[in-house]
mmCIF file of C-alpha atoms and ligand atoms in Angstrom:
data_model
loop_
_atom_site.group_PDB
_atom_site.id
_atom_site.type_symbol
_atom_site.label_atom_id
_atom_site.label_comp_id
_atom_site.label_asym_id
_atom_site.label_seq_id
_atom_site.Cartn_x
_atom_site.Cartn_y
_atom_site.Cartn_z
ATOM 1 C CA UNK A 1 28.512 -19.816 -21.650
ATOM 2 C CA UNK A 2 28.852 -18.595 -18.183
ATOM 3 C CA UNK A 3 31.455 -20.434 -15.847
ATOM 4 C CA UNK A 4 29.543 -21.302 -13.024
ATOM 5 C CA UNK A 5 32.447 -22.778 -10.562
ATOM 6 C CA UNK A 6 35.991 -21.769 -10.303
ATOM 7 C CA UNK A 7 39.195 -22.996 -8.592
ATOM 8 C CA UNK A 8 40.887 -22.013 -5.463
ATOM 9 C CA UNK A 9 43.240 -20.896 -8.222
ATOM 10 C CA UNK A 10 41.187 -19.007 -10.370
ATOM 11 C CA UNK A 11 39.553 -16.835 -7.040
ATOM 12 C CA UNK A 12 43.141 -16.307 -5.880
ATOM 13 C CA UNK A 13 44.101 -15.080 -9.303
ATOM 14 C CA UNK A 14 41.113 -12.816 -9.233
ATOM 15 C CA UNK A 15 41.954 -11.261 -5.947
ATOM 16 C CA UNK A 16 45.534 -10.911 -5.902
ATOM 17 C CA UNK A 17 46.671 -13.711 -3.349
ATOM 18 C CA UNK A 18 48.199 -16.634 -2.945
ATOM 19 C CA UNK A 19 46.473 -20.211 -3.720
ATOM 20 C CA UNK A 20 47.888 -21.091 -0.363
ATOM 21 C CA UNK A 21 45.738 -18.405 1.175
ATOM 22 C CA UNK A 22 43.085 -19.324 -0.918
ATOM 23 C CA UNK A 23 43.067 -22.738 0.501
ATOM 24 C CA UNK A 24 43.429 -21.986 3.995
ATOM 25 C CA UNK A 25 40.620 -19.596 3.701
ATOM 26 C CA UNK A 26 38.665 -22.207 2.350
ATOM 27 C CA UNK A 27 39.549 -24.696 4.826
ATOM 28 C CA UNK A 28 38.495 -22.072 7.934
ATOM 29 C CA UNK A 29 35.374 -21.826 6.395
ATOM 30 C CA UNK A 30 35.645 -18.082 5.189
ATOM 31 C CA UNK A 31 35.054 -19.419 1.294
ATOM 32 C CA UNK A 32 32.261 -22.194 0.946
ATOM 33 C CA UNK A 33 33.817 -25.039 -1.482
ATOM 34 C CA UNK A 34 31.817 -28.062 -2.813
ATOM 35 C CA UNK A 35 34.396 -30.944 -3.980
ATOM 36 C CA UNK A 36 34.774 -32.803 -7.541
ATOM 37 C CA UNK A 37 34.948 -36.174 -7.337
ATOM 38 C CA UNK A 38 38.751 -36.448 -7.839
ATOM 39 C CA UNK A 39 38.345 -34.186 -3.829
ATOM 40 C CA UNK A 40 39.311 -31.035 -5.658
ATOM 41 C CA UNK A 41 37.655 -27.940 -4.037
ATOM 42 C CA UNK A 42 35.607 -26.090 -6.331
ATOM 43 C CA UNK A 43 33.997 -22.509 -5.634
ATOM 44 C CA UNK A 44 30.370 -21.457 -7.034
ATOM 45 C CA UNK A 45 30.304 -18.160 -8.648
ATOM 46 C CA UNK A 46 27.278 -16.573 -6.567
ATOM 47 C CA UNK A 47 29.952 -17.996 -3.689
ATOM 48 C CA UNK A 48 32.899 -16.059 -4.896
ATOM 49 C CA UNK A 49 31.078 -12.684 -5.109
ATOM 50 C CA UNK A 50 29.303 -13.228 -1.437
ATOM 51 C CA UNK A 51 32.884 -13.695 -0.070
ATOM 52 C CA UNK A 52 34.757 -11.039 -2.364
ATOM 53 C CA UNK A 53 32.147 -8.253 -1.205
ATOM 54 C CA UNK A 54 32.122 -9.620 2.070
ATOM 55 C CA UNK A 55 35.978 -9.204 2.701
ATOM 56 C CA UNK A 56 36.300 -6.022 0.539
ATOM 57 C CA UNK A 57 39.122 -7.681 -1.637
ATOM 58 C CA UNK A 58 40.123 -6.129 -4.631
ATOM 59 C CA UNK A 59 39.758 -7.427 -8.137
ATOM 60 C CA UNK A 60 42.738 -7.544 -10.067
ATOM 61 C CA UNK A 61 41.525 -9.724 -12.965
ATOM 62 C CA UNK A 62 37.717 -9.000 -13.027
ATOM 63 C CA UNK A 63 37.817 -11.349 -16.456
ATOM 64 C CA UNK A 64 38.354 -14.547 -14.338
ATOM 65 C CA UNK A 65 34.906 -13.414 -12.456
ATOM 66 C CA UNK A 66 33.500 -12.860 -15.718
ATOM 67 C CA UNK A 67 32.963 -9.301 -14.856
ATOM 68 C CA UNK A 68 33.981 -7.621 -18.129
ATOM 69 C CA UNK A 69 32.402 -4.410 -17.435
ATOM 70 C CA UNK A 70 34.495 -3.668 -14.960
ATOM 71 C CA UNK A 71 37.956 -3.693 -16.581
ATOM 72 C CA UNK A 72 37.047 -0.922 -18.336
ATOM 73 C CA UNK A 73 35.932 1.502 -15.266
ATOM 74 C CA UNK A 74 37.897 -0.372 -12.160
ATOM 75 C CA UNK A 75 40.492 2.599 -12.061
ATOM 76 C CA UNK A 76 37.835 4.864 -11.547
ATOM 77 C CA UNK A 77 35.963 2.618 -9.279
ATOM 78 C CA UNK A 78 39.070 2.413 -6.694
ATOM 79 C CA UNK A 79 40.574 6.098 -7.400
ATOM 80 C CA UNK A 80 37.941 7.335 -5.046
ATOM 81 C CA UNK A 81 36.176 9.909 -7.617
ATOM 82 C CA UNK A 82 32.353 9.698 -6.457
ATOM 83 C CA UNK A 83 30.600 6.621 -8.205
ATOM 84 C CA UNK A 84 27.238 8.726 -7.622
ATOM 85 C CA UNK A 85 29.005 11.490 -10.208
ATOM 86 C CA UNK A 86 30.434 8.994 -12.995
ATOM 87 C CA UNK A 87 27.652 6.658 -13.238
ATOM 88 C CA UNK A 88 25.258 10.642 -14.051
ATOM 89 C CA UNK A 89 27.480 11.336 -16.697
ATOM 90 C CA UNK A 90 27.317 7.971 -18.396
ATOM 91 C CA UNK A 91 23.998 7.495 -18.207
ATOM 92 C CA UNK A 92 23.854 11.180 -19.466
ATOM 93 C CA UNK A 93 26.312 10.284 -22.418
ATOM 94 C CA UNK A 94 24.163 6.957 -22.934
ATOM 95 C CA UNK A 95 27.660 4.952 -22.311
ATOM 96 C CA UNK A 96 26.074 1.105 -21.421
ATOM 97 C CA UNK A 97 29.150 -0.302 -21.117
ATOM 98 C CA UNK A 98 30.157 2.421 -18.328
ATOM 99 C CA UNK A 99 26.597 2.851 -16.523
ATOM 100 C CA UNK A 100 26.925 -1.373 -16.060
ATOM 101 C CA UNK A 101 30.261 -1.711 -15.390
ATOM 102 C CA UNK A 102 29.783 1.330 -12.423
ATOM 103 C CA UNK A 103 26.833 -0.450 -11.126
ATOM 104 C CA UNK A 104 28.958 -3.807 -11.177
ATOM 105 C CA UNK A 105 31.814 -1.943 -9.072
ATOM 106 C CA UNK A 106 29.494 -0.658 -6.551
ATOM 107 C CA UNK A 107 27.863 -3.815 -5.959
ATOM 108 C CA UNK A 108 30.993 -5.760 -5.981
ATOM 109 C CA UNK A 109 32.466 -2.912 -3.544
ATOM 110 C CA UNK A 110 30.224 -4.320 -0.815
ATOM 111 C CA UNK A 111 26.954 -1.734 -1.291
ATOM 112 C CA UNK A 112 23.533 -3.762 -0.961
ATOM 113 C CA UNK A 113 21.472 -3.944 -4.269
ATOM 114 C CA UNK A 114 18.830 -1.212 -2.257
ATOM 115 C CA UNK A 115 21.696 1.556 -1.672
ATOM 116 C CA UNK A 116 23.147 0.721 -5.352
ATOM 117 C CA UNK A 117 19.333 1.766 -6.658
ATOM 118 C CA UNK A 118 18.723 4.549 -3.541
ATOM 119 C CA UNK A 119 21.814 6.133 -4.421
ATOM 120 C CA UNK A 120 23.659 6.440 -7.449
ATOM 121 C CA UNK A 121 20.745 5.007 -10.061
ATOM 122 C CA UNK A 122 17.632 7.186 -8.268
ATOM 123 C CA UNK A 123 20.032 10.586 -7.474
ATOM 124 C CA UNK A 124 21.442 10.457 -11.497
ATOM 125 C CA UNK A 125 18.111 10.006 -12.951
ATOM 126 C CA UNK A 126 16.384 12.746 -11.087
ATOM 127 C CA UNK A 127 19.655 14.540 -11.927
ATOM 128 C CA UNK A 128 18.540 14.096 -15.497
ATOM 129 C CA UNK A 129 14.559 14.876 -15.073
ATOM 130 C CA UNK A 130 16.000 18.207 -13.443
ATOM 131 C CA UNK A 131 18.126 18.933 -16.535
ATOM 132 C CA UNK A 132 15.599 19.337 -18.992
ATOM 133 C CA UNK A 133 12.309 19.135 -18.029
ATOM 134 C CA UNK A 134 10.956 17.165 -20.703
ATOM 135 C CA UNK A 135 11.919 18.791 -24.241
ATOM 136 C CA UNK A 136 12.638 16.616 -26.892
ATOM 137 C CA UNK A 137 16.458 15.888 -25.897
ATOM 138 C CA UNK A 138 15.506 15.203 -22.057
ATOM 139 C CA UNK A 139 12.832 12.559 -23.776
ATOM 140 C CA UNK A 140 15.297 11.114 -25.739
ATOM 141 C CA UNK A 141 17.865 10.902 -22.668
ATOM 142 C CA UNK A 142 15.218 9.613 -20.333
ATOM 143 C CA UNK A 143 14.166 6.769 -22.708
ATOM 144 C CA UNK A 144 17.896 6.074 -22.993
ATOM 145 C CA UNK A 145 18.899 6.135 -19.417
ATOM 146 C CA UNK A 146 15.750 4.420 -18.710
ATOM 147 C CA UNK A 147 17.247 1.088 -20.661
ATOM 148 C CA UNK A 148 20.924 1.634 -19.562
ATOM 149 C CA UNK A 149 19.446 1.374 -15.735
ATOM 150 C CA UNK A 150 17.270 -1.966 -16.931
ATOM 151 C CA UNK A 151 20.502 -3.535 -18.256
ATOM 152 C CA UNK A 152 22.447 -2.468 -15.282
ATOM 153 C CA UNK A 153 20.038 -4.097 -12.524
ATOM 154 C CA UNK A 154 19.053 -7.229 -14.617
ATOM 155 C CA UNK A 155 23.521 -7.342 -15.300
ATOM 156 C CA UNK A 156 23.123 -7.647 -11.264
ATOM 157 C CA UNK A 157 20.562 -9.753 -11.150
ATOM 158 C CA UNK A 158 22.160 -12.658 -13.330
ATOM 159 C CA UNK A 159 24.535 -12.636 -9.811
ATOM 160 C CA UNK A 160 22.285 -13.660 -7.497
ATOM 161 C CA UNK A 161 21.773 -17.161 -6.053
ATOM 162 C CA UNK A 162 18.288 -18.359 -7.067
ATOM 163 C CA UNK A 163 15.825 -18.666 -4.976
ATOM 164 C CA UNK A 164 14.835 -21.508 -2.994
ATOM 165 C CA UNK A 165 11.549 -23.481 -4.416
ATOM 166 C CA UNK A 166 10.498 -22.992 -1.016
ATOM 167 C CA UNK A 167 11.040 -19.366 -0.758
ATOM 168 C CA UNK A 168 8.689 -16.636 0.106
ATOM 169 C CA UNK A 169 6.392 -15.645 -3.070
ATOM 170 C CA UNK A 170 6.403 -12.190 -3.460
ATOM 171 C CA UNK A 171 4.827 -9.854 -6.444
ATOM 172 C CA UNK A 172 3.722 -6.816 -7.959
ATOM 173 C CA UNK A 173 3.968 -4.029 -10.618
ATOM 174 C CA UNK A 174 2.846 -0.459 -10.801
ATOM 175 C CA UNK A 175 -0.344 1.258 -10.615
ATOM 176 C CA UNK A 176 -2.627 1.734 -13.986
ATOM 177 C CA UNK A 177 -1.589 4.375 -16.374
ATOM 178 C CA UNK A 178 2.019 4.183 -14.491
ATOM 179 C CA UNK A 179 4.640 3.890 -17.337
ATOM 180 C CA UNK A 180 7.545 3.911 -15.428
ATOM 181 C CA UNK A 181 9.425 0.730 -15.621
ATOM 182 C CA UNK A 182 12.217 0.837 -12.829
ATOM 183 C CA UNK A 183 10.537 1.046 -9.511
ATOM 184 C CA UNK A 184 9.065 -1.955 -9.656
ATOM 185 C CA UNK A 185 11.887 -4.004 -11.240
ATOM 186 C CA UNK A 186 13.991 -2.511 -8.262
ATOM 187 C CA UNK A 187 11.867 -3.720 -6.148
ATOM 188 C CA UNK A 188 11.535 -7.197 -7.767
ATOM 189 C CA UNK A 189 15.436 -7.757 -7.832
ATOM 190 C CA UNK A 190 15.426 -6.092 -3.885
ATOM 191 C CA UNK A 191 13.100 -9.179 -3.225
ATOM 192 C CA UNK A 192 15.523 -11.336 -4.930
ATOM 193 C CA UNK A 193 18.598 -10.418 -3.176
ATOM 194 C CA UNK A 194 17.020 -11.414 0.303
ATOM 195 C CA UNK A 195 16.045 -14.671 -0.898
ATOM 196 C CA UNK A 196 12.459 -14.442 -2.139
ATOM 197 C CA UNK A 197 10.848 -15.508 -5.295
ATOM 198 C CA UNK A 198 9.747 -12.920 -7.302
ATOM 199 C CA UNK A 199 6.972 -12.071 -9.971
ATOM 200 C CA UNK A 200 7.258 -8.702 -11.388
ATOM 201 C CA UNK A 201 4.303 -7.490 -13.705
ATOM 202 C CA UNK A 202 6.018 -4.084 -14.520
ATOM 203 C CA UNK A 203 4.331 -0.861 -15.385
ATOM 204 C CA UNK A 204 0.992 -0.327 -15.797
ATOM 205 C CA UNK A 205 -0.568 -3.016 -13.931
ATOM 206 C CA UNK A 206 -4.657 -3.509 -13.175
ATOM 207 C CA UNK A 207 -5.321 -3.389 -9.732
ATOM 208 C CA UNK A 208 -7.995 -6.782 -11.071
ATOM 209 C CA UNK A 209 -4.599 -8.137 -12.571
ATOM 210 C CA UNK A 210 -2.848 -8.360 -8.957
ATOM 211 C CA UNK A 211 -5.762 -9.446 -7.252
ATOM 212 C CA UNK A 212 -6.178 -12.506 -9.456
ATOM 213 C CA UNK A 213 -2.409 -13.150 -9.471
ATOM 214 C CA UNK A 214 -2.469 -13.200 -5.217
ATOM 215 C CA UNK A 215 -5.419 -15.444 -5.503
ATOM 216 C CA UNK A 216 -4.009 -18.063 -7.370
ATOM 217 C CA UNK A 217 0.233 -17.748 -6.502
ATOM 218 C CA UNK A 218 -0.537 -16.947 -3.006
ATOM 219 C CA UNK A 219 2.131 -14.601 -2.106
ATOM 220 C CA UNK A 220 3.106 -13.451 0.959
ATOM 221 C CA UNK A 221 4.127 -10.124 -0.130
ATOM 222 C CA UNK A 222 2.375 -7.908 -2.882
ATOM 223 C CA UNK A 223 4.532 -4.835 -3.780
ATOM 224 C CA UNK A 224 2.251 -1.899 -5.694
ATOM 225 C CA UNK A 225 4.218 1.956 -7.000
ATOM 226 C CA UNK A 226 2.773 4.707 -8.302
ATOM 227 C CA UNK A 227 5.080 7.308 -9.874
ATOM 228 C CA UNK A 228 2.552 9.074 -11.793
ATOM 229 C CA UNK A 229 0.226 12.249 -10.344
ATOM 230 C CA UNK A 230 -3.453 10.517 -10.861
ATOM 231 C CA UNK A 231 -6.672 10.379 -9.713
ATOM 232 C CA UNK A 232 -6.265 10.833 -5.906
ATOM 233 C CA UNK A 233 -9.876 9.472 -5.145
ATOM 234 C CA UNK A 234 -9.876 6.597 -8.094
ATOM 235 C CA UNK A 235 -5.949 5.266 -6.909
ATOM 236 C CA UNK A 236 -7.353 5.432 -2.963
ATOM 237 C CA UNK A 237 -10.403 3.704 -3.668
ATOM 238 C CA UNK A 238 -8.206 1.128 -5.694
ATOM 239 C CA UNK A 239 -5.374 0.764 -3.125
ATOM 240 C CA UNK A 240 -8.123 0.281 -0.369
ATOM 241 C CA UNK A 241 -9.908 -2.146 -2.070
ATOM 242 C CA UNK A 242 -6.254 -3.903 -2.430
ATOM 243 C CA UNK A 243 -5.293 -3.174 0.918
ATOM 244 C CA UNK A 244 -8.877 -5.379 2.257
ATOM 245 C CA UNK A 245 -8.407 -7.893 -0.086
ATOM 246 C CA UNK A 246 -4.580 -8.736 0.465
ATOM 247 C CA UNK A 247 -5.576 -8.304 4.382
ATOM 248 C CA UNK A 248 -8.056 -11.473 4.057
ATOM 249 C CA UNK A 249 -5.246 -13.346 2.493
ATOM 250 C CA UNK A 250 -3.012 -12.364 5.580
ATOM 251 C CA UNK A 251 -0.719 -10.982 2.394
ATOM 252 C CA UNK A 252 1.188 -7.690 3.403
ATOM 253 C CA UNK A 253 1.068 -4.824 0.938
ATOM 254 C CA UNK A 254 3.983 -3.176 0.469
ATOM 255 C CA UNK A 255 3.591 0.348 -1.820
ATOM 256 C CA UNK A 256 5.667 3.285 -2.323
ATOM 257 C CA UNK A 257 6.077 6.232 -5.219
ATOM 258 C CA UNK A 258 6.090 9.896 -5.600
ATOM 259 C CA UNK A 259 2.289 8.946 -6.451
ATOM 260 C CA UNK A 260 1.206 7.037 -4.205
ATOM 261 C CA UNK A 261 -1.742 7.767 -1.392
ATOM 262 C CA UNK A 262 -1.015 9.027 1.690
ATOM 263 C CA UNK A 263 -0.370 6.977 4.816
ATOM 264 C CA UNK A 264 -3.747 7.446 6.756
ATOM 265 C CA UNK A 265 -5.761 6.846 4.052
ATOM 266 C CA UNK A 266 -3.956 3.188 3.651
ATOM 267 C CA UNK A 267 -4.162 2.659 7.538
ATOM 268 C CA UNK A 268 -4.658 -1.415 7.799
ATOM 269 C CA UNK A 269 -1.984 -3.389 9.790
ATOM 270 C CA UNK A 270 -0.931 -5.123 6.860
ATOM 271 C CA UNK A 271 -0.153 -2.370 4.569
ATOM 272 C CA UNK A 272 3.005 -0.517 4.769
ATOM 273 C CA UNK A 273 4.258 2.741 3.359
ATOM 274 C CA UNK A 274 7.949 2.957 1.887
ATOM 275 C CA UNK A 275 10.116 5.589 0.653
ATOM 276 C CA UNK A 276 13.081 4.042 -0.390
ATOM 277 C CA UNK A 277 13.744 0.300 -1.723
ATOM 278 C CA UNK A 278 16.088 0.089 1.612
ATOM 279 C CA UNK A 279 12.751 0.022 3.567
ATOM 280 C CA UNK A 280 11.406 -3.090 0.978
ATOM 281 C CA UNK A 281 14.619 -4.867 1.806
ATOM 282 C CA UNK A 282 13.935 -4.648 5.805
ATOM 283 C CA UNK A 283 10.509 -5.641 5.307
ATOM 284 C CA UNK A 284 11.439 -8.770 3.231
ATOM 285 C CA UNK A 285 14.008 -9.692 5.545
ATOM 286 C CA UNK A 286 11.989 -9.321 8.720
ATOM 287 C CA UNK A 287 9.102 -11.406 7.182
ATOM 288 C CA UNK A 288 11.788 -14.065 5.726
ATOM 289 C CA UNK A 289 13.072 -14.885 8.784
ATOM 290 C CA UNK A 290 9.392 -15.405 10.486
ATOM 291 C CA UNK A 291 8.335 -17.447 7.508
HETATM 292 C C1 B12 B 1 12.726 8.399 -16.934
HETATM 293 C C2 B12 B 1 11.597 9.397 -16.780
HETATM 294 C C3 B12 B 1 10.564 9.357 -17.714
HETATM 295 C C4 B12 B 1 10.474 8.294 -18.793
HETATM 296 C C5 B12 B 1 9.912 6.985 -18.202
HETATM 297 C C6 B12 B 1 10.489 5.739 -18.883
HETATM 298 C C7 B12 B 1 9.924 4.472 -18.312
HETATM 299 N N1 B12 B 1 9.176 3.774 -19.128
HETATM 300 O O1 B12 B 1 10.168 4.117 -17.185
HETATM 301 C C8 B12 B 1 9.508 8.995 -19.799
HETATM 302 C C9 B12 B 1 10.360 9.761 -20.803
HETATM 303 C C10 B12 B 1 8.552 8.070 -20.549
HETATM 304 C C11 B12 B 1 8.788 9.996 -18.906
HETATM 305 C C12 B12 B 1 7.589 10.567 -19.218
HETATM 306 C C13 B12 B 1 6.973 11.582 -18.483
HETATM 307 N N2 B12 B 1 7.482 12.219 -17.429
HETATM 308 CO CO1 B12 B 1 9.060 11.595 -16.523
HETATM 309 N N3 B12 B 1 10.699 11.248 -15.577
HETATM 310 C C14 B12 B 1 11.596 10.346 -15.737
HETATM 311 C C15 B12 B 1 12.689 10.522 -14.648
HETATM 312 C C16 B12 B 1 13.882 11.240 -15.261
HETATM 313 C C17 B12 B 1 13.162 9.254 -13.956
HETATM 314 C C18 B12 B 1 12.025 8.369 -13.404
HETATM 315 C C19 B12 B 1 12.600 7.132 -12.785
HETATM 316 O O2 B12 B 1 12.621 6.042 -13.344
HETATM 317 N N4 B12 B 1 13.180 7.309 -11.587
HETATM 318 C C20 B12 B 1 13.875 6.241 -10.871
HETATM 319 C C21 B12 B 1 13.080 5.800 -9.695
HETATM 320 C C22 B12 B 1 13.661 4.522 -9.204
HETATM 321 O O3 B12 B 1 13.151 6.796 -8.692
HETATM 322 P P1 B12 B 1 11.875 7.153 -7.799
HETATM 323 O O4 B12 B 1 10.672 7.132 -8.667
HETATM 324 O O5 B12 B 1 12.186 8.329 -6.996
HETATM 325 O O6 B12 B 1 11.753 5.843 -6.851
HETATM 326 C C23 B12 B 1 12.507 5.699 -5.676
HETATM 327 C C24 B12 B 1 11.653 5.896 -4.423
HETATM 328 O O7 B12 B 1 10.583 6.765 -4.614
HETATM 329 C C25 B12 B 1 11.210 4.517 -4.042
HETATM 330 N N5 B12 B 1 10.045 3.933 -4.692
HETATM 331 C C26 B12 B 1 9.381 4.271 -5.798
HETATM 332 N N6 B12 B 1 8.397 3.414 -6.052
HETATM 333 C C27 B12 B 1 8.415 2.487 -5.087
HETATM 334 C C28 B12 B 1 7.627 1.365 -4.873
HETATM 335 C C29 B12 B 1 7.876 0.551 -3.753
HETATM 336 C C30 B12 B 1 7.025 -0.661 -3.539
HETATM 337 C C31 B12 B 1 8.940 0.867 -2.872
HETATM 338 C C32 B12 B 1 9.213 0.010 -1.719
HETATM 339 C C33 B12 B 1 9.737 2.013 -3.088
HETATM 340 C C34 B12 B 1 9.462 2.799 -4.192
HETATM 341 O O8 B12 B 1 12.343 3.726 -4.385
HETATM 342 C C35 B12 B 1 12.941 4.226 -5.593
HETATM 343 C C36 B12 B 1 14.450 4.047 -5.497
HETATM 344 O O9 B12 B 1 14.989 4.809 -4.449
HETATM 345 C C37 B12 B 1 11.931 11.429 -13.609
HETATM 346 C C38 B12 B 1 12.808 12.225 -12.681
HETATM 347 C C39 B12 B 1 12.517 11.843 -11.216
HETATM 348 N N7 B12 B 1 12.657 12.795 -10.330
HETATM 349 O O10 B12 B 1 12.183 10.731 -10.914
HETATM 350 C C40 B12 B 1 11.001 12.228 -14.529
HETATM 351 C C41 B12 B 1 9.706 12.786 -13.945
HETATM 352 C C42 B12 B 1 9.094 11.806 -12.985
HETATM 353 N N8 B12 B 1 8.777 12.916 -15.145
HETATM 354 C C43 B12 B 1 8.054 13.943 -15.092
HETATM 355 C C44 B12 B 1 7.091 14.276 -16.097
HETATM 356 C C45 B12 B 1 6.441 15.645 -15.986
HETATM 357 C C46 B12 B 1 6.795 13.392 -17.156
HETATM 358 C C47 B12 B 1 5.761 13.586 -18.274
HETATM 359 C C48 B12 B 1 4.420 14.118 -17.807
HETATM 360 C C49 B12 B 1 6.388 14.468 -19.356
HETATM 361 C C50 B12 B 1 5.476 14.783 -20.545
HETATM 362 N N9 B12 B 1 5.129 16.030 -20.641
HETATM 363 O O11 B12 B 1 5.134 13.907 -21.312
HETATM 364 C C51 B12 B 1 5.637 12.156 -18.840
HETATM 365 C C52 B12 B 1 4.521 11.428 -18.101
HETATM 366 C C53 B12 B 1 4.347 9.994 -18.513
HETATM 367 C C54 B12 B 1 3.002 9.477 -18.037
HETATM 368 N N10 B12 B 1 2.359 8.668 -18.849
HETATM 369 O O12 B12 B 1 2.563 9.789 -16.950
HETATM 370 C C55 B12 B 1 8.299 14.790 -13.856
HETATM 371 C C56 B12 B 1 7.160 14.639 -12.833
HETATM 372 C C57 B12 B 1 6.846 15.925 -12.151
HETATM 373 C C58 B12 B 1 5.712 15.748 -11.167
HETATM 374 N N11 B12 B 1 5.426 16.773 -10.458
HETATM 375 O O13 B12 B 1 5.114 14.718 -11.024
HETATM 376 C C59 B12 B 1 9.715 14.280 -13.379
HETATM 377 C C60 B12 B 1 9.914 14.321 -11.855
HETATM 378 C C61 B12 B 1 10.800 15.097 -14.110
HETATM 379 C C62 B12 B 1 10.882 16.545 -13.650
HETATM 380 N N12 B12 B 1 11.856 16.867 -12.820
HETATM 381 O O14 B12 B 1 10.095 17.342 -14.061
HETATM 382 N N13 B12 B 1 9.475 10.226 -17.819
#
């Protein structure tokens, strides 16, 4: 079972300093403690992380932190060699283990969950579409990577606080006939890492399906992505029909893809264009804060 609070101990252990420190930390406020009843100060997990990736410390026993993964690659996460390069040639060589535990060190190192998928996950995996082009080994590759990257963001996930009941609702999947799985999870877990509540109906969602899931969870966000080259006119008319309905609703519409319609042709105030989950994360945050 997962620990869920540690020690002053334990954290100092894990980061190479003193309990003393550890303590005084706590007691200046840097470190967030809740006490046992005996008064002993006790550290959530989600707590730990926020403060270890917030002070850059390094991890000398990732095991207390129940970050296993990263034993195995933490010499090559702090010798400097390009994370970008290592985590292309494990998710090339289909190593899990690696691809998660490279993830985990970037995320760890301080990098937001939106850079961690804008940089090293997107740039290796159209690394890999480049490499082959679709013959039978770049299938079999792109399947594989495909899961390694699911592991590696829903690994990430399982570190985030939960979100408030009263959060922000936000949801979405990708366009009909759109098999591709991770935009839209990225974008889910984005959503999750600035505090929302997230529903994520994956690939190949109705437009119809969305619609009715607005109507009755009343988000205030509906992400849509469309990786796939389609129908230009059929996806428009869809997206504008979306667009009009999620207006009504006062919902914002948040959609992105190498498929997706252009700009103009989406033109309503509450409808925004993104190119990179970075832009998703501003957006939540900006409409957080004025919820
Ligand atoms: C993995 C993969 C597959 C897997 C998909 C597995 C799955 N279930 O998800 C499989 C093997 C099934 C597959 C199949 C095919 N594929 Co393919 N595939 C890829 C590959 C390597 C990675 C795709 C991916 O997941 N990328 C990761 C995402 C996160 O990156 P991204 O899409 O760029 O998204 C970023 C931004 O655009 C933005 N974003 C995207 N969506 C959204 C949404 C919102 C709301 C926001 C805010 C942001 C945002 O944020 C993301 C992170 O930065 C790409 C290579 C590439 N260049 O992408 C080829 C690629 C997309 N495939 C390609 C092709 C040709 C095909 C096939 C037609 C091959 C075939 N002959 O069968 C089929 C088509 C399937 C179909 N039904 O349409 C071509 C497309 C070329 C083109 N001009 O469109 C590519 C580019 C490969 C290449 N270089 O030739 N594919």
């Amino acid at each position: 079972m997962r620990k869920t609070l540690l020690s002053p101990k334990e954290l100092a252990l894990a980061i190479g300093v003193s309990e003393s420190t550890l303590k005084r930390w706590a007691d200046e406020g840097l470190v967030q403690v809740s006490r046992t009843a005996g008064g002993h100060r006790r550290i959530p997990m989600p707590e730990a992380l926020r403060f270890v990736r917030e002070s850059k410390a390094t991890i000398v026993r990732p095991d207390i932190l129940q970050l296993h993964e990263l034993a195995a690659v933490q010499q090559e996460v702090t010798s400097g060699r390009s994370t970008d390069e290592a985590v292309f040639a494990a998710l090339k060589e289909g190593q899990a283990h690696r691809v998660r535990g490279l993830i985990l060190g970037a995320y760890v190192a301080g990098r937001s969950l939106a850079a961690v998928f804008d940089g090293p996950l997107r740039d290796s995996l159209h690394r890999l579409g480049d490499l082959w082009h679709h013959d039978e080994q770049g299938i079999l590759i792109e399947h594989r990577a495909t899961d390694l990257c699911i592991q590696a963001i829903n690994q990430l996930r399982s570190l985030l606080n939960p979100a408030a009941d009263n959060a922000p609702l936000a949801l979405g999947g990708a366009c009909s006939n759109d098999p591709y799985i991770l935009p839209s999870l990225m974008a889910a877990t984005v959503l999750a890492e600035a505090g929302w509540r997230d529903m994520n109906f994956g690939p190949d969602t109705p437009v119809e399906v969305l619609m009715r899931a607005a109507e009755r969870y009343q988000p205030r966000l509906v992400w849509r992505s469309c990786s796939v080259e389609t129908d230009r006119d059929a996806l428009g008319a869809d997206m504008e029909h979306l667009a009009d309905f999620l207006a009504t609703r006062h919902i914002v519409l948040v959609v992105g893809g190498r498929g997706m319609v252009s700009p103009e042709r989406l033109g309503r105030a509450n409808t925004h264009r993104a190119s990179s989950m970075a832009e998703l994360a501003e957006t939540a945050r900006r409409l957080y804060f004025a919820a």
